Tab-separated table of C-alpha atoms in Angstrom:
chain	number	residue	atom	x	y	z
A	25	UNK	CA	-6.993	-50.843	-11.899
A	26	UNK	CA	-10.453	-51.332	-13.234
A	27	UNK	CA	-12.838	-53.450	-10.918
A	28	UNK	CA	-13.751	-56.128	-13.563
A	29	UNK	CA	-9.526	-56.660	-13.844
A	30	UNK	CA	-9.331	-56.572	-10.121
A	31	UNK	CA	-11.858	-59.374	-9.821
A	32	UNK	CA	-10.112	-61.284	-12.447
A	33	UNK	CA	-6.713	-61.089	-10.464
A	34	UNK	CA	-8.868	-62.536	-7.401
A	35	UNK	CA	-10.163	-65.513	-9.020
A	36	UNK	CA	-6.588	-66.313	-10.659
A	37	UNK	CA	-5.009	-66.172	-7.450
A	38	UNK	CA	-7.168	-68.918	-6.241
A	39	UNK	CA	-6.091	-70.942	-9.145
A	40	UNK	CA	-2.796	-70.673	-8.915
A	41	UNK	CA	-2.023	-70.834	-4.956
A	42	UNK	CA	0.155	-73.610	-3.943
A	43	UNK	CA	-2.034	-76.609	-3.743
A	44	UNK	CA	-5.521	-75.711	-4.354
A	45	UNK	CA	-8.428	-78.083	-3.356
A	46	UNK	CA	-11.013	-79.116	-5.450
A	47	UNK	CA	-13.850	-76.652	-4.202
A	48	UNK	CA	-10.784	-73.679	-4.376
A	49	UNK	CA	-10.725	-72.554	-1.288
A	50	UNK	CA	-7.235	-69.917	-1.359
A	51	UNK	CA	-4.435	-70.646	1.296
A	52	UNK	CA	-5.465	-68.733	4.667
A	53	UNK	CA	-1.659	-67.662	5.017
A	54	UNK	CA	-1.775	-65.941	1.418
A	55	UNK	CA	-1.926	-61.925	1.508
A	56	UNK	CA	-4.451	-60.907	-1.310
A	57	UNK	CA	-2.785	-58.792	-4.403
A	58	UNK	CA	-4.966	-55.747	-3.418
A	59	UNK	CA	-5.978	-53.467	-0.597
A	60	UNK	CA	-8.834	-54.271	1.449
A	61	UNK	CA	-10.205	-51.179	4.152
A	62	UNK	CA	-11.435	-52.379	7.289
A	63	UNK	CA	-13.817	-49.162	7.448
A	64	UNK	CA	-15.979	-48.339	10.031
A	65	UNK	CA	-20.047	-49.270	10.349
A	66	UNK	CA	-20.103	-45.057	10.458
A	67	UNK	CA	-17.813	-44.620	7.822
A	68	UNK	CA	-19.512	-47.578	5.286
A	69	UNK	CA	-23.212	-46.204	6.077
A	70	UNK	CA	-21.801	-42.592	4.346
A	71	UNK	CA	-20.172	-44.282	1.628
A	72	UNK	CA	-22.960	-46.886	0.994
A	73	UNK	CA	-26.080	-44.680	1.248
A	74	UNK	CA	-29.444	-46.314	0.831
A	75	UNK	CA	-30.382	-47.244	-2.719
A	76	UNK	CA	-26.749	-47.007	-3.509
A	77	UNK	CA	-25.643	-50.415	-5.828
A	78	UNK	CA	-22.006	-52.201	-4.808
A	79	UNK	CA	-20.583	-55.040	-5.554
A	80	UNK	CA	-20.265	-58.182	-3.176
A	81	UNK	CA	-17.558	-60.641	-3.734
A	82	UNK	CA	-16.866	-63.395	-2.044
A	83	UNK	CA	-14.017	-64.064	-1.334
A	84	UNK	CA	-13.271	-67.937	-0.945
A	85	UNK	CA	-15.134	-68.842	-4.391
A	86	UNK	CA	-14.406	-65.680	-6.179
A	87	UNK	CA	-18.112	-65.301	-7.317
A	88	UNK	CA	-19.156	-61.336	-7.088
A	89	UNK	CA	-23.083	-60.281	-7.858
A	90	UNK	CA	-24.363	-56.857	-7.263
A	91	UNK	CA	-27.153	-55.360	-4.368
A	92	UNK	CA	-28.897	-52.393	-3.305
A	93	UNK	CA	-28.974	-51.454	0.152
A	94	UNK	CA	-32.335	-51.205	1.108
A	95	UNK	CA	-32.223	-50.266	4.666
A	96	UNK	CA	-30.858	-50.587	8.096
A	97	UNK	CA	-29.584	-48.601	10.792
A	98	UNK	CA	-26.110	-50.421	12.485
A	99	UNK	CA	-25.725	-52.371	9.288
A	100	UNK	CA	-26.973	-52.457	5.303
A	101	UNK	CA	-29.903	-54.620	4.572
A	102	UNK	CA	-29.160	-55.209	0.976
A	103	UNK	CA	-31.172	-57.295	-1.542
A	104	UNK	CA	-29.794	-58.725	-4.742
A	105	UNK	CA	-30.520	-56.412	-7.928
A	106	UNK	CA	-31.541	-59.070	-10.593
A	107	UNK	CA	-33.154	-62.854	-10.925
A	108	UNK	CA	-29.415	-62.931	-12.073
A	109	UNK	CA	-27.814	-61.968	-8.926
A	110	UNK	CA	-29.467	-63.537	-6.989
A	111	UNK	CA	-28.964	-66.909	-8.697
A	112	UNK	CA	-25.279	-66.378	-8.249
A	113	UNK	CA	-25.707	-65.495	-4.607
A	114	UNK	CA	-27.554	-68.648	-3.955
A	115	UNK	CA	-24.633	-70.293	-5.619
A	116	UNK	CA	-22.104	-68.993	-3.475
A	117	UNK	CA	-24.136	-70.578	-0.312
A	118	UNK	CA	-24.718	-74.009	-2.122
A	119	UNK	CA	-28.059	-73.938	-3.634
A	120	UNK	CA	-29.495	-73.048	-0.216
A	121	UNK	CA	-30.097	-70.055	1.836
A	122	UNK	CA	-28.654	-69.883	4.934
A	123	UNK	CA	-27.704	-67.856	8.107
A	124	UNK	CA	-23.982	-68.991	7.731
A	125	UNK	CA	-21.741	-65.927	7.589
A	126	UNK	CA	-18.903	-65.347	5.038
A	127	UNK	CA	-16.456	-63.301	4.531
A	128	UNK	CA	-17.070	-60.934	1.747
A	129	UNK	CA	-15.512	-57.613	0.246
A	130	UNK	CA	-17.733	-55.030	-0.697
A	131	UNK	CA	-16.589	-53.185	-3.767
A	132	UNK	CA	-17.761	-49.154	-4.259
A	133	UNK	CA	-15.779	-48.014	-7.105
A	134	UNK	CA	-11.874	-48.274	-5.979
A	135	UNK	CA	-12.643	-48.871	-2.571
A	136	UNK	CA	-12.933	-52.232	-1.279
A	137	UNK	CA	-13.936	-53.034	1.615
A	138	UNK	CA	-13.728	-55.958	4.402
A	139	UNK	CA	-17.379	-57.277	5.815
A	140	UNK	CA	-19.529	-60.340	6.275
A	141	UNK	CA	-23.166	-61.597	5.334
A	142	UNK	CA	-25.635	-64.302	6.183
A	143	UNK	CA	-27.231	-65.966	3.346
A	144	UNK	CA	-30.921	-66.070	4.827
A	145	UNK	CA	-33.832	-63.826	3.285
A	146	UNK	CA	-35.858	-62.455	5.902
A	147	UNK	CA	-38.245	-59.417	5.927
A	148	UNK	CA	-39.439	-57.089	3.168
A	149	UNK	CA	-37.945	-57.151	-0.180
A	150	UNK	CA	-39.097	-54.362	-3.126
A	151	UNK	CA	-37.083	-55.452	-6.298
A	152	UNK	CA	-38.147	-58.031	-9.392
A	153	UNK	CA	-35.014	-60.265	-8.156
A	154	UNK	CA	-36.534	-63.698	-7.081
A	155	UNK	CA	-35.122	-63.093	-3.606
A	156	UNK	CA	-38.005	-63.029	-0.908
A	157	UNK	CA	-36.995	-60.271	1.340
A	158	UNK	CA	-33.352	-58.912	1.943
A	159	UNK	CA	-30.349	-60.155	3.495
A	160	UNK	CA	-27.618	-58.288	6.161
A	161	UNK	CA	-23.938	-56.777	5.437
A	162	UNK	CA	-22.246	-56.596	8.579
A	163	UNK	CA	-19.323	-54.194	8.924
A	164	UNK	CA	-16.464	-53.062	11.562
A	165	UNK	CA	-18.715	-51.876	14.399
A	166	UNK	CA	-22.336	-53.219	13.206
A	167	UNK	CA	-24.951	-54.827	15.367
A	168	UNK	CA	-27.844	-56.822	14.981
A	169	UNK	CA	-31.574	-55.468	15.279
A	170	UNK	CA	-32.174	-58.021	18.031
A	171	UNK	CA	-29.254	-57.531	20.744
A	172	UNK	CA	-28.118	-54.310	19.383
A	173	UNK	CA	-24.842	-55.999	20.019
A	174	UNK	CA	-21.537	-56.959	17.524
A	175	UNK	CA	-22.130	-60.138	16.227
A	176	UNK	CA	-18.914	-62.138	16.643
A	177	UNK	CA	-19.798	-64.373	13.699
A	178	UNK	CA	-19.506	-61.656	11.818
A	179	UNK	CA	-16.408	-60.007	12.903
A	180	UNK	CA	-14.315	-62.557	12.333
A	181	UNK	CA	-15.435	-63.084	8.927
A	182	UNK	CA	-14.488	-59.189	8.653
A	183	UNK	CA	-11.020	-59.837	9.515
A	184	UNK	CA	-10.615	-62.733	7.390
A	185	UNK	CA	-11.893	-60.686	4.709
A	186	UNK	CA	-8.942	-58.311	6.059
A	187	UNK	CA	-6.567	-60.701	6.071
A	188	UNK	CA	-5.898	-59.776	10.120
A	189	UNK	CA	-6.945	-63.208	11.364
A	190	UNK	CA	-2.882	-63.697	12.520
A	191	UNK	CA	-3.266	-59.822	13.800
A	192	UNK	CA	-6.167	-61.280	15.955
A	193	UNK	CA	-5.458	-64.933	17.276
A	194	UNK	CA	-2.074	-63.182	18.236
A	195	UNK	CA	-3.926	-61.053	21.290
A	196	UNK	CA	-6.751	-63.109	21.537
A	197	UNK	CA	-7.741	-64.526	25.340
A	198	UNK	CA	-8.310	-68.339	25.709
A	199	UNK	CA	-12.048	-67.545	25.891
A	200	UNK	CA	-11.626	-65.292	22.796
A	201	UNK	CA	-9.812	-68.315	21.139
A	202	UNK	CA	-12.682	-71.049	22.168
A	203	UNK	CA	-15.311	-69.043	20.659
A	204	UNK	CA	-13.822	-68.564	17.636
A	205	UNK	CA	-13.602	-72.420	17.352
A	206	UNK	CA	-17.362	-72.403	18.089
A	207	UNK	CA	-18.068	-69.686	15.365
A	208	UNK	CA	-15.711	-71.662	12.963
A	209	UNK	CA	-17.383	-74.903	13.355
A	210	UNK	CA	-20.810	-73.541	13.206
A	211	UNK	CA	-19.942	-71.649	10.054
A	212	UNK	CA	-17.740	-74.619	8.396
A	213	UNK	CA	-14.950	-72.052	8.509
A	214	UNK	CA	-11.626	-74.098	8.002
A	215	UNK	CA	-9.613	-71.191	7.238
A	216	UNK	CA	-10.316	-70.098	10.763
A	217	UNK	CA	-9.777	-73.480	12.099
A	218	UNK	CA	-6.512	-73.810	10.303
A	219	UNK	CA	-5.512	-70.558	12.430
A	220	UNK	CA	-6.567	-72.072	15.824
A	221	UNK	CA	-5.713	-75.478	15.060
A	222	UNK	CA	-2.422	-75.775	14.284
A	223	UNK	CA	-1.393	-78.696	12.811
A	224	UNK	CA	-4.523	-80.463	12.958
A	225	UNK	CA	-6.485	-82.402	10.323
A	226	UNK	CA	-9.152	-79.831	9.984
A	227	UNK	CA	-10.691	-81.191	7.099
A	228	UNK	CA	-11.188	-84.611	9.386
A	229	UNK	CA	-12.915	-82.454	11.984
A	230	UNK	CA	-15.287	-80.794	9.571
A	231	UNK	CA	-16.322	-83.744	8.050
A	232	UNK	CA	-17.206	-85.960	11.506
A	233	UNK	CA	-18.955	-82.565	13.022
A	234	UNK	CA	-21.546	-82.547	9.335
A	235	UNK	CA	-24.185	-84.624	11.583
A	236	UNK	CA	-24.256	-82.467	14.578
A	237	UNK	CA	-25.690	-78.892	13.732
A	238	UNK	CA	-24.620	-76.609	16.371
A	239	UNK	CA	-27.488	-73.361	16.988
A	240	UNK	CA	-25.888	-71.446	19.729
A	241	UNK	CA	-23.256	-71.127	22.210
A	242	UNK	CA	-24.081	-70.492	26.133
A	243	UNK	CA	-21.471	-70.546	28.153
A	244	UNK	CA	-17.396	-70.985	28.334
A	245	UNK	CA	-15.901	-72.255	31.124
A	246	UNK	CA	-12.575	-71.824	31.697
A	247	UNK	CA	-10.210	-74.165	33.993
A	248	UNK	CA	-7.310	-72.046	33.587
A	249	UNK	CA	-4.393	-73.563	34.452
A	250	UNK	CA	-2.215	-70.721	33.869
A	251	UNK	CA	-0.802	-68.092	31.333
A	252	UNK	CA	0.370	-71.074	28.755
A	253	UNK	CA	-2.457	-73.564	29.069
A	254	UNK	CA	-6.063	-73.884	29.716
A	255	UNK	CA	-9.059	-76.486	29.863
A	256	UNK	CA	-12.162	-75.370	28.720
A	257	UNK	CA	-15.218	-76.211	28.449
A	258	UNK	CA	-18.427	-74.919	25.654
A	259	UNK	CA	-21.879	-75.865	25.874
A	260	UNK	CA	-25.045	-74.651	24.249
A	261	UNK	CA	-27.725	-76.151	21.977
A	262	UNK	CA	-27.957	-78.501	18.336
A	263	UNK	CA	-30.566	-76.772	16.191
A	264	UNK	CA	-32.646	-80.177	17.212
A	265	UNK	CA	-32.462	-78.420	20.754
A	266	UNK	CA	-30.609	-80.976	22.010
A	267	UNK	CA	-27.751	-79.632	24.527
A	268	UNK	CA	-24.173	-80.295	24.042
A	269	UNK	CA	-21.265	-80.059	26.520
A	270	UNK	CA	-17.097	-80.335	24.958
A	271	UNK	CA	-13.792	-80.236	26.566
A	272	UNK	CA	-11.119	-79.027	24.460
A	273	UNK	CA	-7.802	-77.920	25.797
A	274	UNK	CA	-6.343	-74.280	24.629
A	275	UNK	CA	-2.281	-74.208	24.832
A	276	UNK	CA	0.460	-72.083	23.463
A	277	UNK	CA	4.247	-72.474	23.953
A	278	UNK	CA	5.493	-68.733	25.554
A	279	UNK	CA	3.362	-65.840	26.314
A	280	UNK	CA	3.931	-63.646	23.214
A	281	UNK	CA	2.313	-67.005	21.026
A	282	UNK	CA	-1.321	-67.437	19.772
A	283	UNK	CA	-2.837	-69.949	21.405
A	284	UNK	CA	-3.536	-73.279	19.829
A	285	UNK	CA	-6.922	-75.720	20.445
A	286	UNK	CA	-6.160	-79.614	20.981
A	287	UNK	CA	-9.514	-81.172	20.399
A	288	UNK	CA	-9.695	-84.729	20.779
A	289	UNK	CA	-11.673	-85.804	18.077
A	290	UNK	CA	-13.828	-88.183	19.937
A	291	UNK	CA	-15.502	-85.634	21.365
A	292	UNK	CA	-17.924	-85.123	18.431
A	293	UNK	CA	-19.447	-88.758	18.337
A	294	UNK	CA	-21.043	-87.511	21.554
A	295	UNK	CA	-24.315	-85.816	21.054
């Protein structure tokens, strides 16, 4: 199937999944109509050699805008191609740049594949595109030029991108599970709330966390109180530096379950 048609079937998916909010964000639960490869970072840098051009869509507003890679050695530092692309790009994040990940799928020619970017120029930048420097693709293996380490952030946008979220809750740890609250909050992720959440009002719980802007995560502490049920405990800084300190607990029902965060919701009016 030609890309162009491929991209179509994307965005008319998101129209017409059960009930579709008003910014369309698609139903987590909802396989997409195509497949997506979960490649390698060793098997993407061969396929996606510098100055190569792909396609980045993303995947919960459907927009898609092309890049070069540029550079990088444990993942692609892309910019934007055009003043066009990059409009569209800035789009997709709001009219803003930011560091937030999202979960993208990188088209080169019939292969499409799961990853993740941030939304934050930074560095060198060589092309007539309005975008002041370049911007990172993570995929399945990548690290970051600082820690030289996976990026959990981006990971998890990867398997969203897969559609192996359920795959992944399902053998996660309770620490596993709190931090992927932490990443989901910090990125305003509620399709991987709605996975860790249950039947919570997620959209409540984005909403009241808007004032408090998390920057990083320190430490989890776990009170486990056995195989079923744990208390735990996150703290780290607000980008105002400020620290913060939550209790949330992290249950599931047998041991073959995913487990499932109860946050009481009057933990965020603390800051």
């Amino acid at each position: 199937m030609p890309r162009k048609l491929l991209i179509l079937s994307l965005c008319l998916m998101m129209f017409s999944i059960g009930k579709v909010e008003a910014d369309m964000r698609p139903d987590p639960r909802t396989p997409l109509p195509y497949h997506v490869s979960l490649l390698s970072w060793e098997e993407a840098n061969k396929l996606l050699p510098n100055k190569s051009t792909f396609t980045v869509l993303d995947i919960e507003t459907g927009k898609s805008f092309l890049v070069q890679r540029r550079a990088g050695s444990q993942h692609a530092d892309v910019q934007p191609v055009t003043k066009k692309d990059t409009n569209i790009m800035k789009d997709v994040y709001g009219g803003e740049w930011s560091w937030k990940r999202r979960a993208i799928i990188v088209l080169s020619g019939e292969t499409w594949i799961a990853a993740s970017m941030h939304g934050m120029p930074h560095g060198a930048g060589a092309l007539p595109n309005d975008f002041p420097g370049h911007f990172c693709i993570h995929f399945l293996g990548s690290t970051t030029h600082a820690s030289h380490k996976m990026d959990v952030s981006h990971h998890l946008m990867m398997l969203k991108a897969a559609h192996l979220l359920d795959h992944h809750f399902s053998v996660s740890s309770i620490e596993d599970t709190a931090q992927a609250w932490f990443v989901a909050m910090k990125n305003h992720d509620r399709v991987i709330l709605t996975h860790i959440m249950a039947d919570q009002d997620v959209e409540k719980l984005v909403t009241m966390w808007e004032p408090f802007q998390f920057s990083r995560l320190d430490t989890i502490d776990l009170e486990v109180e056995g195989d079923l049920q744990g208390r735990v405990r996150i703290s780290g800084l607000f980008q105002d530096n400020k620290p913060f300190s939550y209790y949330f607990d992290v249950i599931r029902f047998s041991p073959g379950e995913p487990y499932t965060i109860v946050f009481p919701f009057e933990e965020l009016t603390k800051k």
